[in-house]
Amino acid sequence: MELFFLLLLVVLMAFALGSGFPVAFALPGSAILTIGIAAGAGALFGTGADAYFSHGSAGQWLSAGVTNFRGIYWEAERDTLIAIPLFVFMGIMLQRSKIAEDLLVTMARLFGPVPGGLGISVVFVGALLAATTGIVGATVVAMGLISLPAMLRNNYSVPLATGTIAASGTLGQIIPPSIVLIILADQLASAVDQAGSLRQSLYKANTGELSMPSDFSVVSTSAGEMFLGAFLPGLVLVGLYMLFILGFALMNPKAAPAVHEEGTFTRKFAVKVVITLVPPLSLIFLVLGSIIAGIATVNQAGAIGAVGAMIMAGYRLRDGEKGAYTPAIIGIIALLGLAVVISFIGAVNIKLIQTSQDLLGLVLAVIAVSLLMIAIFWSGWRTLKLEDTLRGVMVETAKTTSLVFIILLGAAMLTSAFRAFGGEELVKEFLQGLPGGFWAQFLIVMLVIFILGFFLDFIEIAVVVVPIVAPILLADPSANVTAVWLGVMIGLNIQTSFLTPPFGFALFYLRGVAPAVVKTIDMYKGVIAFIGLQLIALAIVGLYPQLVNYLPNRSTLLSETAPPPKNPRLQYCMETLVYEDFQQNGSSILAAIDKAESVDMSYLPKDIQKDMAKGFEKAREALPLMKEIRSAEEAVNAAAGDYRPVHREVRALERDARRVDEHIAELEVVVRRSGDNGIYTQAQGDRAQAKIDGLTAERDALLAQIPAEWEDIYGKFSTIQKAETKARQTYRRTVDQAYEPILELKAILLDADKVASFEADMEALKTEIPQLEPKAAVDAIAALRSKVGEAEGTSDIRKGLSDARKIMRSKTPNAEEAIAKVDVSIAALKEDLEWRRKAAAEILPALQSYDGAIIDSIGLRQQRRLPNDMALDVASCLSGHRDISLSF
């Protein structure tokens, strides 16, 4: 019966959407009706209102969607959705202030002399508007009103002209900042959590291990990473559009002729190009650049974009009038002032004013911020008073944002209803049962999304399909794809929904403003080529995941909050790079070890000498251990060829058997609760028992298909695989032991002057102790002891202070005895300083030279962060997808 109600849910939703019922109410309405009907049918014909739900109750599922949505929206760590109204405001403000119109007219004149120049200018402006507005409807309407008449006047092919405008208008869906990317990031954040649990369960079931290595975990994503990931694919798509138009124009010049306009390339026009082009590009740089540089979150960048759009609208609405650019100029001066303050004085904090330079920085920062606020309020006042622009923008922003959130709420309810009837399990079983593994599943999902794009809007697809399929795809260890790659691929696919008839929204927008001479059939013809280009871009990004993953990885590894080199996720790529370094520079590293070991360290304390000797020994072991890793890795790769097919077959059989066991467990509950005192009748219990018998036979038949030699095959491969794991762990432990003594000795020697400064403090303490009460003396000794402890290698010096504190804390405190113990610390300090200063002069330079030779190899794991050049290499290495299925 669950399957019947699942089908009813889909039919109701399709009927509601097909009849033109608002999406915001069709999604939750179909969910509420289906759950209500199922609950009523269960109460009337079953064992209760919950009889026809795969698990849970009707009340739980009715409230689940709202509860889930509320939890996502109000969760402090996942406030991504707040960026939506900010970017919507930015886009509508730029549209209403006619800045988009200026871009179209100016770029059309600039590109006109090039074959297909008008079409190329439309794509160029579409990309710019996508990076500033991201609103498809507004962009298509604007370009349709301005560019389409010009293209038709210049004898452009009608299909080419309409297809170019419609396709260029959809670029806002993939070029950041994009609302669909924000929604996808939000949906994928939940999907990653579910995928992580699925992968952990899979690892436990297949290996018997309770905990999965953290480098096998599913990596989450954010709106900022989605923006970075979509940037290069967006440029690829723009490039494909431009190349297609140029190639079409060269092959068929009459269909896309060059347009030569008198007086175009003049100084006045050059100024116009700069004034028109620079502000939007600057806004793009501020918004996306602040995210890429890690200066601002997506929400903060959205606020920057909204304010920047309002300032731009402030001068555009008074175009040609005196003082039109005054607020914008004031804003630019303020930003430059803040940049100067940060560059020369640093971060300004009113609570940390200590020097006159800090005070000067605060004053200058207050002046700059005041000027910026004046520019913002002045521009805001203009947009409010001129053509009632601000009010109109606010109303449209509220409408659009409300629509998005209502659809998100409805979709959360629909998804809950889908899960209530076991729909998620059905989809999971279907996808995992497909031959071909992950890529077969992925292609089916992409095909379904593409087909749904013919009928549904991008928001419905993103919030209904993604929560169901994304956890399944992300959990698969064979492809081990990243969430950001999956999100960008889905985003590229969803983009086609604006062009695919019969409900291609970009076609509707363009039809509304196109002249009567443009036939609808011509518009449909025009978009076919661009749909093909979008699919080509989808294939390119699918084949080269580095286009998506590289920028997010680069940004993460170069940021101030970059993960340390000990992060498990980085180890595989780091060791690959270190192996290459050992191959090239192994002899020089060994020479550096020999040279450092030959330095006279006989006067250092015995424990330090012992640690350094062990460190040099471990450093020598690092190179052969790295070769062992490579040999073990090659052995795994050699064995994997024969092992992989058997492994895949057995794991599929075991997966199917586990699925049958889950069904058996559910039926066993019915059997236990049947009878005179149960909630199920005896007949229902008997039917459940009969099903259990059949399923048990099915499970046994599945397990019987596992080859008899599987345990032996698995054992042999597992031994080879464990040898690689052990080699890597041994190497990591060895290089840590090799480098830690260097860090400790360097810190000890660099603290020589700091240790010397403690002598005066101890002499002063000797004077204070007789004058203080015992408790106050204990506090004074403890404070100095803690201060001495801040320097490295001072345990011997602190011993006397510890004894002095113990004496003054005893029942019979004795100041003279305490002073004597302080003298012990002073003597230890003088003895310590003798070897520290000598070693700082003789050993430290050699130690620093040795450190420089091994810091990027043997010492890499002990650094606070990766060096920039290696961070770039690791980012490139991490950008591919690594198959880890043989570890499951």
PDB file of N, CA and C in Angstrom, residues 174 229-241 243-244 439 442-443 446 485 488-490 492-493 530-549 879-881:
ATOM      1  N   ILE A 174      24.173  29.922 -13.275  1.00  0.00           N
ATOM      2  CA  ILE A 174      25.403  29.185 -12.988  1.00  0.00           C
ATOM      3  C   ILE A 174      26.568  30.109 -12.656  1.00  0.00           C
ATOM      4  N   GLY A 229      33.267  27.148  -7.126  1.00  0.00           N
ATOM      5  CA  GLY A 229      33.230  25.979  -7.998  1.00  0.00           C
ATOM      6  C   GLY A 229      32.541  26.241  -9.316  1.00  0.00           C
ATOM      7  N   ALA A 230      31.526  27.116  -9.320  1.00  0.00           N
ATOM      8  CA  ALA A 230      30.766  27.382 -10.546  1.00  0.00           C
ATOM      9  C   ALA A 230      31.422  28.439 -11.423  1.00  0.00           C
ATOM     10  N   PHE A 231      32.441  29.117 -10.929  1.00  0.00           N
ATOM     11  CA  PHE A 231      33.018  30.241 -11.665  1.00  0.00           C
ATOM     12  C   PHE A 231      33.628  29.800 -12.997  1.00  0.00           C
ATOM     13  N   LEU A 232      34.526  28.822 -12.964  1.00  0.00           N
ATOM     14  CA  LEU A 232      35.175  28.363 -14.198  1.00  0.00           C
ATOM     15  C   LEU A 232      34.191  27.668 -15.141  1.00  0.00           C
ATOM     16  N   PRO A 233      33.303  26.768 -14.655  1.00  0.00           N
ATOM     17  CA  PRO A 233      32.294  26.216 -15.571  1.00  0.00           C
ATOM     18  C   PRO A 233      31.434  27.293 -16.218  1.00  0.00           C
ATOM     19  N   GLY A 234      31.114  28.361 -15.476  1.00  0.00           N
ATOM     20  CA  GLY A 234      30.359  29.464 -16.067  1.00  0.00           C
ATOM     21  C   GLY A 234      31.114  30.114 -17.207  1.00  0.00           C
ATOM     22  N   LEU A 235      32.426  30.313 -17.012  1.00  0.00           N
ATOM     23  CA  LEU A 235      33.246  30.895 -18.086  1.00  0.00           C
ATOM     24  C   LEU A 235      33.351  29.942 -19.273  1.00  0.00           C
ATOM     25  N   VAL A 236      33.420  28.641 -18.999  1.00  0.00           N
ATOM     26  CA  VAL A 236      33.445  27.654 -20.087  1.00  0.00           C
ATOM     27  C   VAL A 236      32.178  27.787 -20.932  1.00  0.00           C
ATOM     28  N   LEU A 237      31.038  27.915 -20.270  1.00  0.00           N
ATOM     29  CA  LEU A 237      29.769  28.044 -20.981  1.00  0.00           C
ATOM     30  C   LEU A 237      29.721  29.327 -21.795  1.00  0.00           C
ATOM     31  N   VAL A 238      30.192  30.428 -21.214  1.00  0.00           N
ATOM     32  CA  VAL A 238      30.239  31.705 -21.944  1.00  0.00           C
ATOM     33  C   VAL A 238      31.132  31.564 -23.171  1.00  0.00           C
ATOM     34  N   GLY A 239      32.295  30.919 -22.978  1.00  0.00           N
ATOM     35  CA  GLY A 239      33.203  30.722 -24.106  1.00  0.00           C
ATOM     36  C   GLY A 239      32.581  29.877 -25.207  1.00  0.00           C
ATOM     37  N   LEU A 240      31.839  28.833 -24.838  1.00  0.00           N
ATOM     38  CA  LEU A 240      31.171  28.001 -25.846  1.00  0.00           C
ATOM     39  C   LEU A 240      30.132  28.809 -26.620  1.00  0.00           C
ATOM     40  N   TYR A 241      29.356  29.626 -25.914  1.00  0.00           N
ATOM     41  CA  TYR A 241      28.364  30.471 -26.589  1.00  0.00           C
ATOM     42  C   TYR A 241      29.031  31.390 -27.605  1.00  0.00           C
ATOM     43  N   LEU A 243      32.054  31.191 -29.017  1.00  0.00           N
ATOM     44  CA  LEU A 243      32.674  30.463 -30.126  1.00  0.00           C
ATOM     45  C   LEU A 243      31.620  29.983 -31.121  1.00  0.00           C
ATOM     46  N   PHE A 244      30.485  29.543 -30.620  1.00  0.00           N
ATOM     47  CA  PHE A 244      29.416  29.091 -31.507  1.00  0.00           C
ATOM     48  C   PHE A 244      28.919  30.245 -32.384  1.00  0.00           C
ATOM     49  N   TRP A 439      28.461   5.831 -12.012  1.00  0.00           N
ATOM     50  CA  TRP A 439      28.256   6.650 -13.203  1.00  0.00           C
ATOM     51  C   TRP A 439      26.938   6.320 -13.889  1.00  0.00           C
ATOM     52  N   PHE A 442      24.505   8.201 -11.733  1.00  0.00           N
ATOM     53  CA  PHE A 442      24.639   9.638 -11.964  1.00  0.00           C
ATOM     54  C   PHE A 442      23.987  10.046 -13.291  1.00  0.00           C
ATOM     55  N   LEU A 443      24.220   9.265 -14.344  1.00  0.00           N
ATOM     56  CA  LEU A 443      23.641   9.597 -15.648  1.00  0.00           C
ATOM     57  C   LEU A 443      22.114   9.525 -15.602  1.00  0.00           C
ATOM     58  N   MET A 446      20.932  12.643 -13.797  1.00  0.00           N
ATOM     59  CA  MET A 446      21.062  13.817 -14.670  1.00  0.00           C
ATOM     60  C   MET A 446      19.979  13.809 -15.751  1.00  0.00           C
ATOM     61  N   TRP A 485      31.145  19.659  -6.547  1.00  0.00           N
ATOM     62  CA  TRP A 485      31.090  19.190  -7.943  1.00  0.00           C
ATOM     63  C   TRP A 485      29.683  18.729  -8.292  1.00  0.00           C
ATOM     64  N   VAL A 488      27.404  21.785  -8.693  1.00  0.00           N
ATOM     65  CA  VAL A 488      27.611  22.536  -9.936  1.00  0.00           C
ATOM     66  C   VAL A 488      27.078  21.756 -11.131  1.00  0.00           C
ATOM     67  N   MET A 489      27.277  20.448 -11.136  1.00  0.00           N
ATOM     68  CA  MET A 489      26.736  19.630 -12.222  1.00  0.00           C
ATOM     69  C   MET A 489      25.213  19.719 -12.261  1.00  0.00           C
ATOM     70  N   ILE A 490      24.577  19.632 -11.101  1.00  0.00           N
ATOM     71  CA  ILE A 490      23.119  19.758 -11.057  1.00  0.00           C
ATOM     72  C   ILE A 490      22.707  21.173 -11.471  1.00  0.00           C
ATOM     73  N   LEU A 492      24.274  23.219 -13.555  1.00  0.00           N
ATOM     74  CA  LEU A 492      24.385  23.314 -15.014  1.00  0.00           C
ATOM     75  C   LEU A 492      23.217  22.617 -15.703  1.00  0.00           C
ATOM     76  N   ASN A 493      22.820  21.490 -15.167  1.00  0.00           N
ATOM     77  CA  ASN A 493      21.707  20.735 -15.745  1.00  0.00           C
ATOM     78  C   ASN A 493      20.390  21.492 -15.557  1.00  0.00           C
ATOM     79  N   PHE A 530      21.785  26.020 -28.253  1.00  0.00           N
ATOM     80  CA  PHE A 530      22.310  26.445 -26.957  1.00  0.00           C
ATOM     81  C   PHE A 530      22.053  25.401 -25.878  1.00  0.00           C
ATOM     82  N   ILE A 531      20.960  24.658 -25.994  1.00  0.00           N
ATOM     83  CA  ILE A 531      20.755  23.526 -25.086  1.00  0.00           C
ATOM     84  C   ILE A 531      21.863  22.498 -25.307  1.00  0.00           C
ATOM     85  N   GLY A 532      22.193  22.268 -26.586  1.00  0.00           N
ATOM     86  CA  GLY A 532      23.295  21.364 -26.903  1.00  0.00           C
ATOM     87  C   GLY A 532      24.610  21.841 -26.310  1.00  0.00           C
ATOM     88  N   LEU A 533      24.861  23.159 -26.378  1.00  0.00           N
ATOM     89  CA  LEU A 533      26.091  23.716 -25.800  1.00  0.00           C
ATOM     90  C   LEU A 533      26.114  23.544 -24.283  1.00  0.00           C
ATOM     91  N   GLN A 534      24.952  23.706 -23.652  1.00  0.00           N
ATOM     92  CA  GLN A 534      24.892  23.485 -22.207  1.00  0.00           C
ATOM     93  C   GLN A 534      25.202  22.038 -21.853  1.00  0.00           C
ATOM     94  N   LEU A 535      24.716  21.113 -22.661  1.00  0.00           N
ATOM     95  CA  LEU A 535      25.011  19.697 -22.414  1.00  0.00           C
ATOM     96  C   LEU A 535      26.486  19.391 -22.659  1.00  0.00           C
ATOM     97  N   ILE A 536      27.084  20.063 -23.658  1.00  0.00           N
ATOM     98  CA  ILE A 536      28.527  19.897 -23.892  1.00  0.00           C
ATOM     99  C   ILE A 536      29.314  20.412 -22.692  1.00  0.00           C
ATOM    100  N   ALA A 537      28.910  21.578 -22.171  1.00  0.00           N
ATOM    101  CA  ALA A 537      29.564  22.125 -20.978  1.00  0.00           C
ATOM    102  C   ALA A 537      29.416  21.170 -19.806  1.00  0.00           C
ATOM    103  N   LEU A 538      28.244  20.540 -19.689  1.00  0.00           N
ATOM    104  CA  LEU A 538      28.002  19.570 -18.624  1.00  0.00           C
ATOM    105  C   LEU A 538      28.965  18.390 -18.757  1.00  0.00           C
ATOM    106  N   ALA A 539      29.156  17.928 -19.992  1.00  0.00           N
ATOM    107  CA  ALA A 539      30.079  16.805 -20.224  1.00  0.00           C
ATOM    108  C   ALA A 539      31.519  17.206 -19.904  1.00  0.00           C
ATOM    109  N   ILE A 540      31.909  18.426 -20.301  1.00  0.00           N
ATOM    110  CA  ILE A 540      33.282  18.893 -20.042  1.00  0.00           C
ATOM    111  C   ILE A 540      33.550  18.947 -18.545  1.00  0.00           C
ATOM    112  N   VAL A 541      32.615  19.515 -17.800  1.00  0.00           N
ATOM    113  CA  VAL A 541      32.797  19.633 -16.351  1.00  0.00           C
ATOM    114  C   VAL A 541      32.770  18.254 -15.691  1.00  0.00           C
ATOM    115  N   GLY A 542      31.948  17.346 -16.239  1.00  0.00           N
ATOM    116  CA  GLY A 542      31.913  15.992 -15.701  1.00  0.00           C
ATOM    117  C   GLY A 542      33.223  15.253 -15.905  1.00  0.00           C
ATOM    118  N   LEU A 543      33.847  15.456 -17.064  1.00  0.00           N
ATOM    119  CA  LEU A 543      35.110  14.779 -17.375  1.00  0.00           C
ATOM    120  C   LEU A 543      36.297  15.426 -16.679  1.00  0.00           C
ATOM    121  N   TYR A 544      36.197  16.711 -16.394  1.00  0.00           N
ATOM    122  CA  TYR A 544      37.304  17.445 -15.766  1.00  0.00           C
ATOM    123  C   TYR A 544      36.810  18.101 -14.476  1.00  0.00           C
ATOM    124  N   PRO A 545      36.683  17.315 -13.407  1.00  0.00           N
ATOM    125  CA  PRO A 545      36.179  17.874 -12.137  1.00  0.00           C
ATOM    126  C   PRO A 545      37.079  18.956 -11.560  1.00  0.00           C
ATOM    127  N   GLN A 546      38.328  19.025 -12.040  1.00  0.00           N
ATOM    128  CA  GLN A 546      39.234  20.067 -11.561  1.00  0.00           C
ATOM    129  C   GLN A 546      38.690  21.461 -11.850  1.00  0.00           C
ATOM    130  N   LEU A 547      37.888  21.598 -12.920  1.00  0.00           N
ATOM    131  CA  LEU A 547      37.293  22.893 -13.235  1.00  0.00           C
ATOM    132  C   LEU A 547      36.417  23.393 -12.099  1.00  0.00           C
ATOM    133  N   VAL A 548      35.830  22.471 -11.352  1.00  0.00           N
ATOM    134  CA  VAL A 548      34.959  22.842 -10.228  1.00  0.00           C
ATOM    135  C   VAL A 548      35.733  22.862  -8.916  1.00  0.00           C
ATOM    136  N   ASN A 549      36.508  21.833  -8.678  1.00  0.00           N
ATOM    137  CA  ASN A 549      37.082  21.643  -7.346  1.00  0.00           C
ATOM    138  C   ASN A 549      38.315  22.483  -7.067  1.00  0.00           C
ATOM    139  N   SER A 879      41.696  18.037  -6.401  1.00  0.00           N
ATOM    140  CA  SER A 879      40.587  18.415  -7.281  1.00  0.00           C
ATOM    141  C   SER A 879      40.071  17.261  -8.123  1.00  0.00           C
ATOM    142  N   GLY A 880      40.841  16.201  -8.244  1.00  0.00           N
ATOM    143  CA  GLY A 880      40.343  15.025  -8.946  1.00  0.00           C
ATOM    144  C   GLY A 880      39.538  14.136  -8.001  1.00  0.00           C
ATOM    145  N   HIS A 881      38.865  13.144  -8.551  1.00  0.00           N
ATOM    146  CA  HIS A 881      38.091  12.212  -7.742  1.00  0.00           C
ATOM    147  C   HIS A 881      38.877  10.916  -7.596  1.00  0.00           C
TER     148      HIS A 881
END
